[in-house]
PQR file of N, CA, C, O and H, with PARSE charges and radii, in Angstrom:
ATOM      1  N   ALA A   1       0.846  -1.182   0.000 -0.4000 1.5000
ATOM      2  CA  ALA A   1       0.000   0.000   0.000 -0.0000 2.0000
ATOM      3  C   ALA A   1       0.891   1.245   0.000  0.5500 1.7000
ATOM      4  O   ALA A   1       1.961   1.263   0.608 -0.5500 1.4000
ATOM      5  N   HIS A   2       0.419   2.294  -0.703 -0.4000 1.5000
ATOM      6  CA  HIS A   2       1.177   3.535  -0.772 -0.0000 2.0000
ATOM      7  C   HIS A   2       0.236   4.707  -1.060  0.5500 1.7000
ATOM      8  O   HIS A   2      -0.938   4.519  -1.378 -0.5500 1.4000
ATOM      9  H   HIS A   2      -0.450   2.280  -1.196  0.4000 1.0000
ATOM     10  N   PHE A   3       0.781   5.918  -0.941 -0.4000 1.5000
ATOM     11  CA  PHE A   3       0.043   7.116  -1.313 -0.0000 2.0000
ATOM     12  C   PHE A   3       1.027   8.152  -1.840  0.5500 1.7000
ATOM     13  O   PHE A   3       2.241   8.003  -1.704 -0.5500 1.4000
ATOM     14  H   PHE A   3       1.735   6.071  -0.682  0.4000 1.0000
ATOM     15  N   HIS A   4       0.480   9.206  -2.445 -0.4000 1.5000
ATOM     16  CA  HIS A   4       1.277  10.315  -2.964 -0.0000 2.0000
ATOM     17  C   HIS A   4       0.831  11.588  -2.270  0.5500 1.7000
ATOM     18  O   HIS A   4      -0.366  11.827  -2.113 -0.5500 1.4000
ATOM     19  H   HIS A   4      -0.507   9.327  -2.556  0.4000 1.0000
ATOM     20  N   ARG A   5       1.780  12.399  -1.857 -0.4000 1.5000
ATOM     21  CA  ARG A   5       1.443  13.658  -1.184 -0.0000 2.0000
ATOM     22  C   ARG A   5       1.175  14.789  -2.166  0.5500 1.7000
ATOM     23  O   ARG A   5       0.446  15.726  -1.842 -0.5500 1.4000
ATOM     24  H   ARG A   5       2.753  12.205  -1.985  0.4000 1.0000
ATOM     25  N   GLU A   6       1.754  14.717  -3.361 -0.4000 1.5000
ATOM     26  CA  GLU A   6       1.659  15.829  -4.299 -0.0000 2.0000
ATOM     27  C   GLU A   6       0.937  15.505  -5.596  0.5500 1.7000
ATOM     28  O   GLU A   6       0.551  16.422  -6.322 -0.5500 1.4000
ATOM     29  H   GLU A   6       2.346  13.955  -3.625  0.4000 1.0000
ATOM     30  N   SER A   7       0.744  14.246  -5.905 -0.4000 1.5000
ATOM     31  CA  SER A   7       0.245  13.857  -7.226 -0.0000 2.0000
ATOM     32  C   SER A   7      -1.063  13.089  -7.173  0.5500 1.7000
ATOM     33  O   SER A   7      -1.311  12.310  -6.253 -0.5500 1.4000
ATOM     34  H   SER A   7       1.058  13.501  -5.315  0.4000 1.0000
ATOM     35  N   ASP A   8      -1.897  13.327  -8.184 -0.4000 1.5000
ATOM     36  CA  ASP A   8      -3.015  12.440  -8.474 -0.0000 2.0000
ATOM     37  C   ASP A   8      -2.483  11.410  -9.464  0.5500 1.7000
ATOM     38  O   ASP A   8      -1.591  11.714 -10.256 -0.5500 1.4000
ATOM     39  H   ASP A   8      -1.695  13.960  -8.932  0.4000 1.0000
ATOM     40  N   GLU A   9      -3.020  10.199  -9.424 -0.4000 1.5000
ATOM     41  CA  GLU A   9      -2.535   9.109 -10.267 -0.0000 2.0000
ATOM     42  C   GLU A   9      -3.685   8.603 -11.130  0.5500 1.7000
ATOM     43  O   GLU A   9      -4.695   8.118 -10.619 -0.5500 1.4000
ATOM     44  H   GLU A   9      -3.744   9.952  -8.780  0.4000 1.0000
ATOM     45  N   TYR A  10      -3.519   8.721 -12.443 -0.4000 1.5000
ATOM     46  CA  TYR A  10      -4.515   8.260 -13.417 -0.0000 2.0000
ATOM     47  C   TYR A  10      -4.023   6.939 -13.985  0.5500 1.7000
ATOM     48  O   TYR A  10      -2.888   6.852 -14.456 -0.5500 1.4000
ATOM     49  H   TYR A  10      -2.699   9.115 -12.859  0.4000 1.0000
ATOM     50  N   ASN A  11      -4.858   5.914 -13.948 -0.4000 1.5000
ATOM     51  CA  ASN A  11      -4.448   4.554 -14.289 -0.0000 2.0000
ATOM     52  C   ASN A  11      -5.379   3.923 -15.313  0.5500 1.7000
ATOM     53  O   ASN A  11      -6.592   4.127 -15.294 -0.5500 1.4000
ATOM     54  H   ASN A  11      -5.779   5.985 -13.567  0.4000 1.0000
ATOM     55  N   LEU A  12      -4.775   3.152 -16.205 -0.4000 1.5000
ATOM     56  CA  LEU A  12      -5.516   2.331 -17.156 -0.0000 2.0000
ATOM     57  C   LEU A  12      -5.028   0.901 -16.981  0.5500 1.7000
ATOM     58  O   LEU A  12      -3.844   0.619 -17.167 -0.5500 1.4000
ATOM     59  H   LEU A  12      -3.789   2.986 -16.221  0.4000 1.0000
ATOM     60  N   LEU A  13      -5.934   0.001 -16.626 -0.4000 1.5000
ATOM     61  CA  LEU A  13      -5.596  -1.415 -16.526 -0.0000 2.0000
ATOM     62  C   LEU A  13      -5.719  -1.999 -17.930  0.5500 1.7000
ATOM     63  O   LEU A  13      -6.819  -2.286 -18.403 -0.5500 1.4000
ATOM     64  H   LEU A  13      -6.896   0.230 -16.475  0.4000 1.0000
ATOM     65  N   VAL A  14      -4.578  -2.168 -18.587 -0.4000 1.5000
ATOM     66  CA  VAL A  14      -4.539  -2.634 -19.967 -0.0000 2.0000
ATOM     67  C   VAL A  14      -4.913  -4.106 -20.054  0.5500 1.7000
ATOM     68  O   VAL A  14      -5.687  -4.514 -20.920 -0.5500 1.4000
ATOM     69  H   VAL A  14      -3.684  -1.935 -18.204  0.4000 1.0000
ATOM     70  N   SER A  15      -4.355  -4.895 -19.147 -0.4000 1.5000
ATOM     71  CA  SER A  15      -4.675  -6.325 -19.132 -0.0000 2.0000
ATOM     72  C   SER A  15      -4.589  -6.847 -17.718  0.5500 1.7000
ATOM     73  O   SER A  15      -3.862  -6.315 -16.880 -0.5500 1.4000
ATOM     74  H   SER A  15      -3.726  -4.564 -18.444  0.4000 1.0000
ATOM     75  N   GLY A  16      -5.351  -7.905 -17.467 -0.4000 1.5000
ATOM     76  CA  GLY A  16      -5.328  -8.541 -16.161 -0.0000 2.0000
ATOM     77  C   GLY A  16      -6.551  -8.208 -15.331  0.5500 1.7000
ATOM     78  O   GLY A  16      -7.524  -7.622 -15.806 -0.5500 1.4000
ATOM     79  H   GLY A  16      -5.942  -8.337 -18.148  0.4000 1.0000
ATOM     80  N   GLU A  17      -6.460  -8.606 -14.071 -0.4000 1.5000
ATOM     81  CA  GLU A  17      -7.553  -8.416 -13.121 -0.0000 2.0000
ATOM     82  C   GLU A  17      -6.944  -8.102 -11.770  0.5500 1.7000
ATOM     83  O   GLU A  17      -5.960  -8.723 -11.367 -0.5500 1.4000
ATOM     84  H   GLU A  17      -5.669  -9.082 -13.686  0.4000 1.0000
ATOM     85  N   MET A  18      -7.528  -7.136 -11.067 -0.4000 1.5000
ATOM     86  CA  MET A  18      -6.993  -6.733  -9.776 -0.0000 2.0000
ATOM     87  C   MET A  18      -8.098  -6.184  -8.890  0.5500 1.7000
ATOM     88  O   MET A  18      -9.214  -5.925  -9.339 -0.5500 1.4000
ATOM     89  H   MET A  18      -8.327  -6.632 -11.395  0.4000 1.0000
ATOM     90  N   ILE A  19      -7.759  -6.013  -7.624 -0.4000 1.5000
ATOM     91  CA  ILE A  19      -8.641  -5.342  -6.672 -0.0000 2.0000
ATOM     92  C   ILE A  19      -7.896  -4.087  -6.233  0.5500 1.7000
ATOM     93  O   ILE A  19      -6.741  -4.155  -5.812 -0.5500 1.4000
ATOM     94  H   ILE A  19      -6.852  -6.223  -7.258  0.4000 1.0000
ATOM     95  N   ILE A  20      -8.563  -2.947  -6.336 -0.4000 1.5000
ATOM     96  CA  ILE A  20      -7.973  -1.682  -5.910 -0.0000 2.0000
ATOM     97  C   ILE A  20      -9.018  -0.895  -5.120  0.5500 1.7000
ATOM     98  O   ILE A  20     -10.141  -0.699  -5.585 -0.5500 1.4000
ATOM     99  H   ILE A  20      -9.501  -2.891  -6.679  0.4000 1.0000
ATOM    100  N   CYS A  21      -8.645  -0.456  -3.944 -0.4000 1.5000
ATOM    101  CA  CYS A  21      -9.551   0.307  -3.075 -0.0000 2.0000
ATOM    102  C   CYS A  21     -10.884  -0.415  -2.890  0.5500 1.7000
ATOM    103  O   CYS A  21     -11.945   0.209  -2.876 -0.5500 1.4000
ATOM    104  H   CYS A  21      -7.733  -0.616  -3.566  0.4000 1.0000
ATOM    105  N   GLY A  22     -10.812  -1.751  -2.748 -0.4000 1.5000
ATOM    106  CA  GLY A  22     -11.997  -2.551  -2.465 -0.0000 2.0000
ATOM    107  C   GLY A  22     -12.835  -2.913  -3.673  0.5500 1.7000
ATOM    108  O   GLY A  22     -13.876  -3.553  -3.521 -0.5500 1.4000
ATOM    109  H   GLY A  22      -9.950  -2.258  -2.759  0.4000 1.0000
ATOM    110  N   GLN A  23     -12.408  -2.518  -4.897 -0.4000 1.5000
ATOM    111  CA  GLN A  23     -13.192  -2.825  -6.094 -0.0000 2.0000
ATOM    112  C   GLN A  23     -12.417  -3.761  -7.006  0.5500 1.7000
ATOM    113  O   GLN A  23     -11.232  -3.552  -7.267 -0.5500 1.4000
ATOM    114  H   GLN A  23     -11.562  -1.999  -5.020  0.4000 1.0000
ATOM    115  N   LYS A  24     -13.097  -4.796  -7.490 -0.4000 1.5000
ATOM    116  CA  LYS A  24     -12.490  -5.714  -8.451 -0.0000 2.0000
ATOM    117  C   LYS A  24     -12.660  -5.116  -9.838  0.5500 1.7000
ATOM    118  O   LYS A  24     -13.773  -4.777 -10.242 -0.5500 1.4000
ATOM    119  H   LYS A  24     -14.059  -4.966  -7.279  0.4000 1.0000
ATOM    120  N   ILE A  25     -11.547  -4.988 -10.575 -0.4000 1.5000
ATOM    121  CA  ILE A  25     -11.591  -4.429 -11.919 -0.0000 2.0000
ATOM    122  C   ILE A  25     -10.831  -5.343 -12.879  0.5500 1.7000
ATOM    123  O   ILE A  25     -10.015  -6.167 -12.468 -0.5500 1.4000
ATOM    124  H   ILE A  25     -10.644  -5.264 -10.247  0.4000 1.0000
ATOM    125  N   SER A  26     -11.125  -5.171 -14.176 -0.4000 1.5000
ATOM    126  CA  SER A  26     -10.459  -5.989 -15.194 -0.0000 2.0000
ATOM    127  C   SER A  26     -10.066  -5.122 -16.378  0.5500 1.7000
ATOM    128  O   SER A  26     -10.312  -3.916 -16.389 -0.5500 1.4000
ATOM    129  H   SER A  26     -11.789  -4.501 -14.510  0.4000 1.0000
ATOM    130  N   SER A  27      -9.458  -5.745 -17.368 -0.4000 1.5000
ATOM    131  CA  SER A  27      -8.911  -5.058 -18.537 -0.0000 2.0000
ATOM    132  C   SER A  27      -9.834  -3.964 -19.052  0.5500 1.7000
ATOM    133  O   SER A  27     -11.043  -4.155 -19.179 -0.5500 1.4000
ATOM    134  H   SER A  27      -9.259  -6.725 -17.359  0.4000 1.0000
ATOM    135  N   GLY A  28      -9.234  -2.813 -19.346 -0.4000 1.5000
ATOM    136  CA  GLY A  28      -9.981  -1.687 -19.887 -0.0000 2.0000
ATOM    137  C   GLY A  28     -10.446  -0.692 -18.853  0.5500 1.7000
ATOM    138  O   GLY A  28     -10.895   0.399 -19.206 -0.5500 1.4000
ATOM    139  H   GLY A  28      -8.251  -2.659 -19.242  0.4000 1.0000
ATOM    140  N   ALA A  29     -10.349  -1.039 -17.581 -0.4000 1.5000
ATOM    141  CA  ALA A  29     -10.817  -0.146 -16.518 -0.0000 2.0000
ATOM    142  C   ALA A  29      -9.859   1.037 -16.339  0.5500 1.7000
ATOM    143  O   ALA A  29      -8.639   0.888 -16.403 -0.5500 1.4000
ATOM    144  H   ALA A  29      -9.984  -1.925 -17.294  0.4000 1.0000
ATOM    145  N   VAL A  30     -10.439   2.193 -16.116 -0.4000 1.5000
ATOM    146  CA  VAL A  30      -9.684   3.401 -15.783 -0.0000 2.0000
ATOM    147  C   VAL A  30     -10.037   3.751 -14.346  0.5500 1.7000
ATOM    148  O   VAL A  30     -11.206   3.742 -13.960 -0.5500 1.4000
ATOM    149  H   VAL A  30     -11.431   2.314 -16.064  0.4000 1.0000
ATOM    150  N   PHE A  31      -9.000   4.063 -13.552 -0.4000 1.5000
ATOM    151  CA  PHE A  31      -9.261   4.458 -12.171 -0.0000 2.0000
ATOM    152  C   PHE A  31      -8.290   5.538 -11.743  0.5500 1.7000
ATOM    153  O   PHE A  31      -7.171   5.621 -12.249 -0.5500 1.4000
ATOM    154  H   PHE A  31      -8.051   4.070 -13.865  0.4000 1.0000
ATOM    155  N   VAL A  32      -8.726   6.368 -10.804 -0.4000 1.5000
ATOM    156  CA  VAL A  32      -7.937   7.505 -10.334 -0.0000 2.0000
ATOM    157  C   VAL A  32      -7.705   7.346  -8.845  0.5500 1.7000
ATOM    158  O   VAL A  32      -8.625   7.050  -8.081 -0.5500 1.4000
ATOM    159  H   VAL A  32      -9.635   6.301 -10.392  0.4000 1.0000
ATOM    160  N   ILE A  33      -6.466   7.548  -8.450 -0.4000 1.5000
ATOM    161  CA  ILE A  33      -6.109   7.598  -7.038 -0.0000 2.0000
ATOM    162  C   ILE A  33      -5.702   9.040  -6.748  0.5500 1.7000
ATOM    163  O   ILE A  33      -4.698   9.520  -7.275 -0.5500 1.4000
ATOM    164  H   ILE A  33      -5.719   7.788  -9.071  0.4000 1.0000
ATOM    165  N   ARG A  34      -6.467   9.724  -5.922 -0.4000 1.5000
ATOM    166  CA  ARG A  34      -6.192  11.132  -5.598 -0.0000 2.0000
ATOM    167  C   ARG A  34      -5.049  11.237  -4.586  0.5500 1.7000
ATOM    168  O   ARG A  34      -4.792  10.303  -3.827 -0.5500 1.4000
ATOM    169  H   ARG A  34      -7.282   9.334  -5.494  0.4000 1.0000
ATOM    170  N   LYS A  35      -4.371  12.384  -4.586 -0.4000 1.5000
ATOM    171  CA  LYS A  35      -3.277  12.565  -3.632 -0.0000 2.0000
ATOM    172  C   LYS A  35      -3.799  12.343  -2.220  0.5500 1.7000
ATOM    173  O   LYS A  35      -4.924  12.712  -1.885 -0.5500 1.4000
ATOM    174  H   LYS A  35      -4.581  13.143  -5.203  0.4000 1.0000
ATOM    175  N   ASN A  36      -2.956  11.734  -1.410 -0.4000 1.5000
ATOM    176  CA  ASN A  36      -3.228  11.367  -0.013 -0.0000 2.0000
ATOM    177  C   ASN A  36      -4.200  10.203   0.146  0.5500 1.7000
ATOM    178  O   ASN A  36      -4.480   9.802   1.276 -0.5500 1.4000
ATOM    179  H   ASN A  36      -2.042  11.434  -1.683  0.4000 1.0000
ATOM    180  N   GLU A  37      -4.727   9.646  -0.947 -0.4000 1.5000
ATOM    181  CA  GLU A  37      -5.569   8.450  -0.884 -0.0000 2.0000
ATOM    182  C   GLU A  37      -4.662   7.218  -0.924  0.5500 1.7000
ATOM    183  O   GLU A  37      -3.766   7.139  -1.764 -0.5500 1.4000
ATOM    184  H   GLU A  37      -4.500   9.972  -1.865  0.4000 1.0000
ATOM    185  N   VAL A  38      -4.884   6.279  -0.044 -0.4000 1.5000
ATOM    186  CA  VAL A  38      -4.050   5.087   0.006 -0.0000 2.0000
ATOM    187  C   VAL A  38      -4.474   4.109  -1.087  0.5500 1.7000
ATOM    188  O   VAL A  38      -5.642   3.734  -1.185 -0.5500 1.4000
ATOM    189  H   VAL A  38      -5.613   6.344   0.637  0.4000 1.0000
ATOM    190  N   ALA A  39      -3.506   3.704  -1.905 -0.4000 1.5000
ATOM    191  CA  ALA A  39      -3.722   2.688  -2.935 -0.0000 2.0000
ATOM    192  C   ALA A  39      -3.215   1.358  -2.387  0.5500 1.7000
ATOM    193  O   ALA A  39      -2.076   1.258  -1.932 -0.5500 1.4000
ATOM    194  H   ALA A  39      -2.557   4.009  -1.826  0.4000 1.0000
ATOM    195  N   ASP A  40      -4.065   0.345  -2.434 -0.4000 1.5000
ATOM    196  CA  ASP A  40      -3.722  -0.959  -1.855 -0.0000 2.0000
ATOM    197  C   ASP A  40      -3.998  -2.065  -2.876  0.5500 1.7000
ATOM    198  O   ASP A  40      -4.848  -2.924  -2.638 -0.5500 1.4000
ATOM    199  H   ASP A  40      -4.990   0.427  -2.803  0.4000 1.0000
ATOM    200  N   PRO A  41      -3.289  -2.053  -4.010 -0.5600 1.5000
ATOM    201  CA  PRO A  41      -3.618  -3.010  -5.072  0.2800 2.0000
ATOM    202  C   PRO A  41      -3.344  -4.458  -4.694  0.5500 1.7000
ATOM    203  O   PRO A  41      -2.344  -4.779  -4.052 -0.5500 1.4000
ATOM    204  N   GLU A  42      -4.257  -5.316  -5.109 -0.4000 1.5000
ATOM    205  CA  GLU A  42      -4.061  -6.767  -5.011 -0.0000 2.0000
ATOM    206  C   GLU A  42      -4.214  -7.302  -6.429  0.5500 1.7000
ATOM    207  O   GLU A  42      -5.294  -7.232  -7.017 -0.5500 1.4000
ATOM    208  H   GLU A  42      -5.070  -5.055  -5.631  0.4000 1.0000
ATOM    209  N   PHE A  43      -3.127  -7.835  -6.970 -0.4000 1.5000
ATOM    210  CA  PHE A  43      -3.123  -8.318  -8.341 -0.0000 2.0000
ATOM    211  C   PHE A  43      -3.562  -9.779  -8.362  0.5500 1.7000
ATOM    212  O   PHE A  43      -2.889 -10.646  -7.804 -0.5500 1.4000
ATOM    213  H   PHE A  43      -2.250  -7.892  -6.492  0.4000 1.0000
ATOM    214  N   LEU A  44      -4.694 -10.045  -9.010 -0.4000 1.5000
ATOM    215  CA  LEU A  44      -5.267 -11.382  -9.054 -0.0000 2.0000
ATOM    216  C   LEU A  44      -4.621 -12.237 -10.138  0.5500 1.7000
ATOM    217  O   LEU A  44      -4.736 -13.462 -10.127 -0.5500 1.4000
ATOM    218  H   LEU A  44      -5.240  -9.341  -9.463  0.4000 1.0000
ATOM    219  N   GLU A  45      -3.939 -11.578 -11.073 -0.4000 1.5000
ATOM    220  CA  GLU A  45      -3.179 -12.232 -12.137 -0.0000 2.0000
ATOM    221  C   GLU A  45      -2.163 -11.216 -12.654  0.5500 1.7000
ATOM    222  O   GLU A  45      -2.164 -10.067 -12.212 -0.5500 1.4000
ATOM    223  H   GLU A  45      -3.846 -10.583 -11.082  0.4000 1.0000
ATOM    224  N   ASP A  46      -1.307 -11.618 -13.574 -0.4000 1.5000
ATOM    225  CA  ASP A  46      -0.369 -10.670 -14.159 -0.0000 2.0000
ATOM    226  C   ASP A  46      -1.148  -9.516 -14.774  0.5500 1.7000
ATOM    227  O   ASP A  46      -2.126  -9.729 -15.490 -0.5500 1.4000
ATOM    228  H   ASP A  46      -1.307 -12.552 -13.933  0.4000 1.0000
ATOM    229  N   CYS A  47      -0.706  -8.288 -14.490 -0.4000 1.5000
ATOM    230  CA  CYS A  47      -1.399  -7.098 -14.968 -0.0000 2.0000
ATOM    231  C   CYS A  47      -0.428  -6.166 -15.679  0.5500 1.7000
ATOM    232  O   CYS A  47       0.759  -6.107 -15.355 -0.5500 1.4000
ATOM    233  H   CYS A  47       0.089  -8.115 -13.908  0.4000 1.0000
ATOM    234  N   THR A  48      -0.957  -5.444 -16.648 -0.4000 1.5000
ATOM    235  CA  THR A  48      -0.237  -4.342 -17.271 -0.0000 2.0000
ATOM    236  C   THR A  48      -1.053  -3.095 -16.983  0.5500 1.7000
ATOM    237  O   THR A  48      -2.237  -3.022 -17.313 -0.5500 1.4000
ATOM    238  H   THR A  48      -1.921  -5.492 -16.912  0.4000 1.0000
ATOM    239  N   VAL A  49      -0.403  -2.106 -16.360 -0.4000 1.5000
ATOM    240  CA  VAL A  49      -1.079  -0.883 -15.967 -0.0000 2.0000
ATOM    241  C   VAL A  49      -0.299   0.309 -16.517  0.5500 1.7000
ATOM    242  O   VAL A  49       0.916   0.392 -16.341 -0.5500 1.4000
ATOM    243  H   VAL A  49       0.558  -2.165 -16.092  0.4000 1.0000
ATOM    244  N   VAL A  50      -0.996   1.229 -17.180 -0.4000 1.5000
ATOM    245  CA  VAL A  50      -0.390   2.488 -17.597 -0.0000 2.0000
ATOM    246  C   VAL A  50      -0.742   3.513 -16.525  0.5500 1.7000
ATOM    247  O   VAL A  50      -1.912   3.699 -16.191 -0.5500 1.4000
ATOM    248  H   VAL A  50      -1.983   1.161 -17.323  0.4000 1.0000
ATOM    249  N   VAL A  51       0.289   4.182 -15.988 -0.4000 1.5000
ATOM    250  CA  VAL A  51       0.101   5.112 -14.879 -0.0000 2.0000
ATOM    251  C   VAL A  51       0.640   6.487 -15.272  0.5500 1.7000
ATOM    252  O   VAL A  51       1.763   6.612 -15.760 -0.5500 1.4000
ATOM    253  H   VAL A  51       1.240   4.031 -16.259  0.4000 1.0000
ATOM    254  N   VAL A  52      -0.179   7.514 -15.050 -0.4000 1.5000
ATOM    255  CA  VAL A  52       0.257   8.889 -15.263 -0.0000 2.0000
ATOM    256  C   VAL A  52       0.037   9.645 -13.957  0.5500 1.7000
ATOM    257  O   VAL A  52      -1.085   9.742 -13.461 -0.5500 1.4000
ATOM    258  H   VAL A  52      -1.091   7.413 -14.653  0.4000 1.0000
ATOM    259  N   LYS A  53       1.137  10.182 -13.404 -0.4000 1.5000
ATOM    260  CA  LYS A  53       1.042  10.982 -12.178 -0.0000 2.0000
ATOM    261  C   LYS A  53       1.082  12.452 -12.551  0.5500 1.7000
ATOM    262  O   LYS A  53       1.933  12.880 -13.331 -0.5500 1.4000
ATOM    263  H   LYS A  53       2.049  10.102 -13.807  0.4000 1.0000
ATOM    264  N   VAL A  54       0.142  13.239 -11.985 -0.4000 1.5000
ATOM    265  CA  VAL A  54       0.058  14.658 -12.281 -0.0000 2.0000
ATOM    266  C   VAL A  54       0.011  15.443 -10.980  0.5500 1.7000
ATOM    267  O   VAL A  54      -0.941  15.290 -10.215 -0.5500 1.4000
ATOM    268  H   VAL A  54      -0.549  12.891 -11.352  0.4000 1.0000
ATOM    269  N   PRO A  55       1.013  16.285 -10.703 -0.5600 1.5000
ATOM    270  CA  PRO A  55       2.247  16.422 -11.463  0.2800 2.0000
ATOM    271  C   PRO A  55       3.165  15.234 -11.201  0.5500 1.7000
ATOM    272  O   PRO A  55       3.034  14.545 -10.189 -0.5500 1.4000
ATOM    273  N   SER A  56       4.088  15.003 -12.119 -0.4000 1.5000
ATOM    274  CA  SER A  56       5.058  13.916 -11.956 -0.0000 2.0000
ATOM    275  C   SER A  56       6.201  14.418 -11.081  0.5500 1.7000
ATOM    276  O   SER A  56       7.031  15.216 -11.516 -0.5500 1.4000
ATOM    277  H   SER A  56       4.194  15.562 -12.941  0.4000 1.0000
ATOM    278  N   VAL A  57       6.229  13.934  -9.839 -0.4000 1.5000
ATOM    279  CA  VAL A  57       7.224  14.399  -8.869 -0.0000 2.0000
ATOM    280  C   VAL A  57       8.053  13.200  -8.424  0.5500 1.7000
ATOM    281  O   VAL A  57       7.526  12.257  -7.833 -0.5500 1.4000
ATOM    282  H   VAL A  57       5.555  13.285  -9.485  0.4000 1.0000
ATOM    283  N   ILE A  58       9.355  13.240  -8.712 -0.4000 1.5000
ATOM    284  CA  ILE A  58      10.247  12.149  -8.312 -0.0000 2.0000
ATOM    285  C   ILE A  58      10.236  12.015  -6.795  0.5500 1.7000
ATOM    286  O   ILE A  58      10.353  13.007  -6.075 -0.5500 1.4000
ATOM    287  H   ILE A  58       9.784  14.006  -9.192  0.4000 1.0000
ATOM    288  N   GLY A  59      10.094  10.776  -6.310 -0.4000 1.5000
ATOM    289  CA  GLY A  59      10.132  10.505  -4.874 -0.0000 2.0000
ATOM    290  C   GLY A  59       8.802  10.688  -4.156  0.5500 1.7000
ATOM    291  O   GLY A  59       8.734  10.531  -2.937 -0.5500 1.4000
ATOM    292  H   GLY A  59       9.999   9.970  -6.894  0.4000 1.0000
ATOM    293  N   ASP A  60       7.737  11.019  -4.897 -0.4000 1.5000
ATOM    294  CA  ASP A  60       6.437  11.228  -4.282 -0.0000 2.0000
ATOM    295  C   ASP A  60       5.660   9.920  -4.174  0.5500 1.7000
ATOM    296  O   ASP A  60       4.580   9.775  -4.746 -0.5500 1.4000
ATOM    297  H   ASP A  60       7.792  11.147  -5.887  0.4000 1.0000
ATOM    298  N   LYS A  61       6.227   8.973  -3.432 -0.4000 1.5000
ATOM    299  CA  LYS A  61       5.563   7.693  -3.173 -0.0000 2.0000
ATOM    300  C   LYS A  61       5.915   7.289  -1.760  0.5500 1.7000
ATOM    301  O   LYS A  61       7.091   7.140  -1.429 -0.5500 1.4000
ATOM    302  H   LYS A  61       7.104   9.091  -2.968  0.4000 1.0000
ATOM    303  N   TYR A  62       4.915   7.112  -0.930 -0.4000 1.5000
ATOM    304  CA  TYR A  62       5.117   6.827   0.485 -0.0000 2.0000
ATOM    305  C   TYR A  62       4.401   5.528   0.845  0.5500 1.7000
ATOM    306  O   TYR A  62       3.178   5.431   0.733 -0.5500 1.4000
ATOM    307  H   TYR A  62       3.959   7.233  -1.198  0.4000 1.0000
ATOM    308  N   GLU A  63       5.168   4.538   1.275 -0.4000 1.5000
ATOM    309  CA  GLU A  63       4.572   3.262   1.670 -0.0000 2.0000
ATOM    310  C   GLU A  63       3.900   3.380   3.019  0.5500 1.7000
ATOM    311  O   GLU A  63       4.340   4.136   3.885 -0.5500 1.4000
ATOM    312  H   GLU A  63       6.160   4.617   1.366  0.4000 1.0000
ATOM    313  N   VAL A  64       2.833   2.627   3.189 -0.4000 1.5000
ATOM    314  CA  VAL A  64       2.066   2.643   4.446 -0.0000 2.0000
ATOM    315  C   VAL A  64       2.344   1.364   5.196  0.5500 1.7000
ATOM    316  O   VAL A  64       1.806   1.157   6.284 -0.5500 1.4000
ATOM    317  H   VAL A  64       2.476   2.013   2.485  0.4000 1.0000
TER
END
């Protein structure tokens, strides 16, 4: 589990299946993790995820 203090994270689950923030999602799903929101992904199978952080700040990832 982790969060970002400065960035919102926009995600596209290209392939696979996972649980994020209590919701089960599969290929094609788009989800947003807002700054200070804890992301707790559970990967149910191999996944490919495209992630865009806005703004992109090096080191802005804090494990919980």
